[in-house]
XYZ file of C-alpha atoms in Angstrom:
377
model
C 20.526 -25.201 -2.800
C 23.463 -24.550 -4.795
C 24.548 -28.223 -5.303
C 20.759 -28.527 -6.198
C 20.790 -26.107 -8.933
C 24.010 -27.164 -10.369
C 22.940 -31.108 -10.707
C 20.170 -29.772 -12.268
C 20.543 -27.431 -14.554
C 22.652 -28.984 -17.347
C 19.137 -31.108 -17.499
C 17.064 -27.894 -16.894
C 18.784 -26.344 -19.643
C 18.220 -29.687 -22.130
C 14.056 -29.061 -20.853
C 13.447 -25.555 -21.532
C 15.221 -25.356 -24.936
C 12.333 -28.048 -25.538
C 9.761 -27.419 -23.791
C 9.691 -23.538 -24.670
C 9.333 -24.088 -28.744
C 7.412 -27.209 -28.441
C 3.785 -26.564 -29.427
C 0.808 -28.815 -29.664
C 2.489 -31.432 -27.779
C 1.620 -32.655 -24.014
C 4.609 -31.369 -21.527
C 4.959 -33.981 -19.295
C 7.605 -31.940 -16.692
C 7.896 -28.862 -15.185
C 10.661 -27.514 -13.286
C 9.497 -26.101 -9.788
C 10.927 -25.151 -6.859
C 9.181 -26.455 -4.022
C 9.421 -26.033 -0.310
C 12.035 -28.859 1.113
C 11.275 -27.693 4.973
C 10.019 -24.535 6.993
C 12.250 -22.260 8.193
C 13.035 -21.407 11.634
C 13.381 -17.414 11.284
C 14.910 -16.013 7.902
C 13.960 -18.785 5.155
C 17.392 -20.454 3.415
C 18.567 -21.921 0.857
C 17.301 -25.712 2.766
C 14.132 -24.819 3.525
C 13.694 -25.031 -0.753
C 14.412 -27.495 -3.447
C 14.640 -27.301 -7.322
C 12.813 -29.987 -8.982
C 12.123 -31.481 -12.432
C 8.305 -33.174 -11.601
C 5.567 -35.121 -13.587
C 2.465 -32.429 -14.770
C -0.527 -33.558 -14.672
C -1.735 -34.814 -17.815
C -4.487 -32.270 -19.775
C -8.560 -32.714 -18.742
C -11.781 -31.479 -19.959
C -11.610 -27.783 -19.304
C -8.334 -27.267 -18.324
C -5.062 -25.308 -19.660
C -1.358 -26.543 -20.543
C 0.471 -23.090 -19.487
C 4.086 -21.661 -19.665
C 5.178 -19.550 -16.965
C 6.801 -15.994 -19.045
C 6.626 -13.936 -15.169
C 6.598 -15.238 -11.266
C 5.614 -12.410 -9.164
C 7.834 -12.924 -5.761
C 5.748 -11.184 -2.748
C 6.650 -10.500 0.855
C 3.240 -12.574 1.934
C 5.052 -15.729 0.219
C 7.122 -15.866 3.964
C 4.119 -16.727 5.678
C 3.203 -19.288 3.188
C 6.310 -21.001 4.175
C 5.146 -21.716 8.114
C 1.933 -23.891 9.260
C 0.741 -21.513 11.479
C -3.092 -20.590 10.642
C -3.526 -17.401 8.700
C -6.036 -16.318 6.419
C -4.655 -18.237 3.311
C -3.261 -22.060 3.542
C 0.287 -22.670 3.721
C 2.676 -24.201 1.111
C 2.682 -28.129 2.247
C 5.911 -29.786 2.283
C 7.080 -30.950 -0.487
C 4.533 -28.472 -2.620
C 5.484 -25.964 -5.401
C 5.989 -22.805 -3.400
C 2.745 -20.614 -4.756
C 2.857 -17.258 -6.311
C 0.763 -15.364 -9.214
C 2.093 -16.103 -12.887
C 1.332 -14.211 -16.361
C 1.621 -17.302 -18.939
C 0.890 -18.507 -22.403
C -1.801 -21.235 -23.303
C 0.666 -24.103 -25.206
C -3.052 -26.588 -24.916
C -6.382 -26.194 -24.148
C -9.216 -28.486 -23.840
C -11.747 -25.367 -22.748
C -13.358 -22.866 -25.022
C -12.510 -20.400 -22.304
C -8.844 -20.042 -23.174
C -7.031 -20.624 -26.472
C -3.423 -21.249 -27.445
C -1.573 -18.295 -27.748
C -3.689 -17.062 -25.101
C -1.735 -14.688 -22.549
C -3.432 -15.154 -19.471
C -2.755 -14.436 -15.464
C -3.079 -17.424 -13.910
C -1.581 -18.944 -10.244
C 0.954 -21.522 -11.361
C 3.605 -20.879 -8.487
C 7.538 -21.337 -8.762
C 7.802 -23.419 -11.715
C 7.856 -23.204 -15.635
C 4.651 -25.320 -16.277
C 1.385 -26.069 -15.055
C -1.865 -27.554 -15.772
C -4.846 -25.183 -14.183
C -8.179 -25.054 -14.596
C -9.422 -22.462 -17.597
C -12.443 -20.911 -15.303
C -9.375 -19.445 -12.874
C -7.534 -17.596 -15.907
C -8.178 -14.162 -16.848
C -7.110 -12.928 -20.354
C -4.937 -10.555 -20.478
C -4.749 -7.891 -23.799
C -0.903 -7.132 -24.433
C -1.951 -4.408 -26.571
C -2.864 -2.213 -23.646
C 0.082 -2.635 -21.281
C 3.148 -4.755 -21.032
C 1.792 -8.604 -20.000
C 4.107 -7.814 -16.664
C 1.792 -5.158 -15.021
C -0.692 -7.348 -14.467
C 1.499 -8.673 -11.610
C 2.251 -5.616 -10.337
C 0.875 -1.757 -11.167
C -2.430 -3.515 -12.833
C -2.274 -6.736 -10.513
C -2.805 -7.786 -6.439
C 0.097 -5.228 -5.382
C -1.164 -2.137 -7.004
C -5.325 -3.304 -6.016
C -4.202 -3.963 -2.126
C -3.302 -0.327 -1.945
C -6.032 0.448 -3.861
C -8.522 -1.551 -1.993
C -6.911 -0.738 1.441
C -6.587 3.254 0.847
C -10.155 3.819 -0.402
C -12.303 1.421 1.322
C -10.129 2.016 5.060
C -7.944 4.700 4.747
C -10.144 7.244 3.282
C -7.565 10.137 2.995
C -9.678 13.308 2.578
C -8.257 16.297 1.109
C -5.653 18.312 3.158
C -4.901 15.224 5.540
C -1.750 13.689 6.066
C -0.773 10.103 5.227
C 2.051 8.255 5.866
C 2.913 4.861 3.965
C 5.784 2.875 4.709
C 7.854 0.732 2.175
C 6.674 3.293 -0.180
C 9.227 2.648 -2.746
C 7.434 -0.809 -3.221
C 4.494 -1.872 -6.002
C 2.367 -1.249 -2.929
C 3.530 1.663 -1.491
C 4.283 3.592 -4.154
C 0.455 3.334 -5.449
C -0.195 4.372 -1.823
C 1.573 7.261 -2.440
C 0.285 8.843 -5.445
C -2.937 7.638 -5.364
C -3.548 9.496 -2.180
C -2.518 12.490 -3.853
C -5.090 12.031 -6.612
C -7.142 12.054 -3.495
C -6.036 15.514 -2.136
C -3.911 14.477 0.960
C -0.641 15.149 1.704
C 1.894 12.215 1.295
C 5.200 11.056 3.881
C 6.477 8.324 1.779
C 9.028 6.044 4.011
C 11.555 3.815 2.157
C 15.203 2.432 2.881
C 18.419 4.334 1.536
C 18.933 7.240 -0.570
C 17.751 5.674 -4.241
C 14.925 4.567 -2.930
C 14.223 8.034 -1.073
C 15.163 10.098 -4.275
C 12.313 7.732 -6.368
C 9.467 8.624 -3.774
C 10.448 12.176 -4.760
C 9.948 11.835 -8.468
C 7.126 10.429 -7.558
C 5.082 13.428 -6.064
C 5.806 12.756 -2.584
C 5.528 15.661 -0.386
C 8.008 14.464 2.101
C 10.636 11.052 1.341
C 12.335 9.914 4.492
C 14.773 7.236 4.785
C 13.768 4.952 7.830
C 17.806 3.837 7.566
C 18.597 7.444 8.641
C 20.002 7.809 12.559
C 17.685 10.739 12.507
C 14.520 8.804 11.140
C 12.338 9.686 14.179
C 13.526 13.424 14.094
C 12.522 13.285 10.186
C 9.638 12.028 10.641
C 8.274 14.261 13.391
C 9.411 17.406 11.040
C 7.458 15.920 8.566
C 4.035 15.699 10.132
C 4.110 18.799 12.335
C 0.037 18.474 12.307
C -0.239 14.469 13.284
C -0.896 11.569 11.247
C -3.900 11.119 10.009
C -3.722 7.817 7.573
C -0.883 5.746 7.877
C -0.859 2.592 5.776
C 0.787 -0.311 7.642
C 3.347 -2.736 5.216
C 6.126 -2.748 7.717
C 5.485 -2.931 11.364
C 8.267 -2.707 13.766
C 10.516 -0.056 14.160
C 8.377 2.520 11.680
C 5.675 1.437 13.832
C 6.984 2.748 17.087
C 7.897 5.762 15.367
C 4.702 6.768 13.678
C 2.722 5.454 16.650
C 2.708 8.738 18.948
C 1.570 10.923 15.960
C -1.323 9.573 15.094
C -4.302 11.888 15.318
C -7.826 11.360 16.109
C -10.010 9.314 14.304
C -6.947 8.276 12.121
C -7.135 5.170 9.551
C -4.733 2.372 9.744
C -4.845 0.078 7.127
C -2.685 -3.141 7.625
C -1.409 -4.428 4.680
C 1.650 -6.290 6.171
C 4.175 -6.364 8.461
C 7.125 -7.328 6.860
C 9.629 -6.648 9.683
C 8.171 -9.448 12.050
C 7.438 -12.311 9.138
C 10.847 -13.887 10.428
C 10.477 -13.473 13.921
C 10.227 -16.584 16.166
C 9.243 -15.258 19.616
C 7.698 -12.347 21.118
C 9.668 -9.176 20.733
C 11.879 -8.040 23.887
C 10.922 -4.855 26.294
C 7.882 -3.439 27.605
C 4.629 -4.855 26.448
C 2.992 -1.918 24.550
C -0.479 -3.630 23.518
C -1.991 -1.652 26.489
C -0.718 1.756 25.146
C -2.253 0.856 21.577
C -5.568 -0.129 22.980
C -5.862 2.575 25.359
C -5.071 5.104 22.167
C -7.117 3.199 19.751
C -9.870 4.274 22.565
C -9.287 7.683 23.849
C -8.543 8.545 19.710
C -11.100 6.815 18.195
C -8.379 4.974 16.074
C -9.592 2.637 13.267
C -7.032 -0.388 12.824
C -8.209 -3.059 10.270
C -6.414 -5.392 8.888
C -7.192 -6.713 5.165
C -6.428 -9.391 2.539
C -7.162 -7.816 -1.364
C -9.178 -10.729 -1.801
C -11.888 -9.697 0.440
C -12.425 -7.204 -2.670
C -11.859 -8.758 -5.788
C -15.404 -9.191 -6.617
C -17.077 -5.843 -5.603
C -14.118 -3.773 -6.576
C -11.742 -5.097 -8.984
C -13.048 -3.845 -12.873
C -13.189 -0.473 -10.725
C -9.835 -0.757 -9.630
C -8.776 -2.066 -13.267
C -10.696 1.274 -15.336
C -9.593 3.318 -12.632
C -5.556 2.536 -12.432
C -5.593 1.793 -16.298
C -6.691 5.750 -16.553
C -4.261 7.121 -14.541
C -1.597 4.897 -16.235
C -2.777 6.407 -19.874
C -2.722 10.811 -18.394
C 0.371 10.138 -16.669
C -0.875 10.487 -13.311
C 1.073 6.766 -12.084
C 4.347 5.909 -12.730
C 5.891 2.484 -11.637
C 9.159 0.567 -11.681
C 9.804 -3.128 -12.354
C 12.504 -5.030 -11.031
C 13.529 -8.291 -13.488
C 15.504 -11.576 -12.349
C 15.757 -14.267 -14.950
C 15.315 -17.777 -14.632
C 13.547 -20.033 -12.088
C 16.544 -21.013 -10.836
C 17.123 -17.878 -9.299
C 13.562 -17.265 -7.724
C 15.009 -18.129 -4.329
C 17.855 -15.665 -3.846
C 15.452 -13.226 -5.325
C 12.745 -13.879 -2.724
C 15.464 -13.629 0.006
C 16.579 -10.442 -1.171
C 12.935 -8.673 -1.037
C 12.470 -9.941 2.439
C 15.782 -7.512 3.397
C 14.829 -4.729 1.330
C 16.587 -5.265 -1.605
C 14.531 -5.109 -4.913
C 13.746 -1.899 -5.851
C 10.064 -1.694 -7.454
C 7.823 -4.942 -8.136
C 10.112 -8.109 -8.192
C 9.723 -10.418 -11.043
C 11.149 -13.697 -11.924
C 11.448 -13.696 -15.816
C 11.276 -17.151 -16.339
C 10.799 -17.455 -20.462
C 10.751 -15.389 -23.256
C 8.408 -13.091 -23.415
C 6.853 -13.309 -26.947
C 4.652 -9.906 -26.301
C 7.828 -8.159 -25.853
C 10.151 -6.145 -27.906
C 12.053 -4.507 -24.556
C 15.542 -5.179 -24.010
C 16.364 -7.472 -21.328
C 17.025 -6.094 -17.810
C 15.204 -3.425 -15.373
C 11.953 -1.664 -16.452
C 10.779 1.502 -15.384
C 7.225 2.946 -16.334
């Protein structure tokens, strides 16, 4: 991937200096990474390529667009294999996919204008051609263009989606999230406390454990911790009674035997087993989680956010734009720049490594008038 980039980027350089002040003029290439091969386990540097392609030239009722932000997302991994799953996977030789907030440069719709910011689905790469009916407008003047991948995008409405619709935390419960220093789990978090409940936020090394504390977090524990079970069994001395899934695995085990009755379980992801290859090693437990989600009435249900974009989403949008304005969420961004980079970036969420929604910055934002570098709401 290296040799890749470096072959390529004296002419990616040449491109975007170009492309990103030319107006009124049909782009003819994008630069895109695409995926070269699957992986076998962990995704590397081989399984992706960075390309200079052909876009599609400009039709009735579509959009010329400029990517400004690339949201990078754990479900991306599963993308990357051809095993069936709710969504379809990145082909070979496809521009790995991902949620973009971009500027119209062309439009042949009266949907969309140029100038336009709009959230759109453009993947890894700096332009696209999509149809206008699939953009949605966004209004800088109300929040920076990058929360609408992240505290006012799919991130921040799965939590809010899988908390109230499945999780249902009633005042005075206890929930548990896990990755809760992420764009997912920290809305968890503090939206469960809007709610009433009592919130164990679990996230990986001491930063990340001191943010889930500013937060509002009744209890932050660090799941890197040699003690994490100990912690987490001081924490809920009365049981479990929503836990919101991201992580599966080891948190899993440990959260597991304090679940009470008629507990919620919303399953968001699993982000420990997207690289795994085989079944995992030791006893098989599936009879001790079926017998439990029996004898304590356990609700487990998995969900996609866009099972509820069109029966919940201007909720979600009036209701998270609210708390934003009183003060009642807080968020963190975390900024990479260039598409160049997209794929170390990626690799680096799937160990843990970004702290707060991860962001390719892949142009100039012209909305913006913050400095370069990590944002923090």
């Amino acid at each position: 991937m290296q040799k890749i980039i470096q072959s390529t980027w004296q002419l990616y350089l040449l491109y975007a200096d170009w492309a990103t002040y030319t107006y009124g003029l049909t782009m003819t290439q994008t630069t895109a990474v695409v995926l070269a091969s699957r992986p076998n386990g962990a995704p590397v540097h081989e399984n992706l390529r960075l390309e200079v392609r052909e876009v599609a030239a400009l039709k009735e009722g579509q959009a010329l667009l400029r990517t400004i932000y690339l949201s990078l997302d754990p479900y991306m991994r599963g993308r990357m294999d051809a095993a069936r799953s709710y969504a379809k996977p990145v082909e070979i030789g496809e521009v790995m996919e991902g949620g973009t907030v971009c500027e119209v440069l062309e439009s042949a719709s009266p949907l969309v204008a140029p100038g336009d910011i709009v959230l759109a689905h453009c993947g890894w790469q700096t332009h696209a051609v999509q149809d206008a009916r699939l953009l949605r407008r966004i209004d800088p003047s109300k929040a920076p263009i990058s929360t609408a991948l992240g505290v006012l995008g799919m991130p921040a409405f799965a939590a809010y989606v899988g908390l109230t619709e499945i999780g249902r935390p009633r005042r005075g419960e206890t929930l548990v999230v896990a990755a809760a220093a992420g764009p997912v789990g920290s809305m968890v978090g503090q939206i469960a406390r809007l709610h009433g409940a009592r919130t164990v936020g679990i996230a990986g090394g001491p930063r990340k454990v001191a943010w889930l504390t500013e937060l509002g977090f009744d209890v932050a524990i660090d799941h890197r911790s040699p003690r994490f079970a100990d912690d987490l069994s001081a924490a809920v001395p009365d049981g479990i009674d929503v836990y919101f899934e991201n992580v599966g695995g080891a948190v899993w085990d440990a959260v597991f035997d304090h679940l009470n009755d008629f507990a919620r379980v919303p399953v968001c992801g699993l982000i420990a087993q997207y690289n795994e290859t085989s079944l995992p090693s030791g006893p098989d437990r599936l009879p001790l989680l079926m017998k439990a989600i029996n004898t304590k009435r356990l609700l487990v249900r998995g969900f996609t956010q866009r099972d509820f974009v069109a029966t919940h989403y201007e909720q979600f949008q009036s209701d998270v734009s609210g708390w934003l304005a009183d003060g009642s969420l807080k968020y963190r961004e975390d900024f990479v720049d260039g598409i160049e980079n997209a794929a170390d970036a990626f690799f680096g969420l799937l160990e843990g490594k970004n702290f707060g929604k991860l962001i390719v910055r892949v142009s100039d934002d012209p909305t913006s008038t913050a400095p370069a570098g990590r944002v923090q709401g």
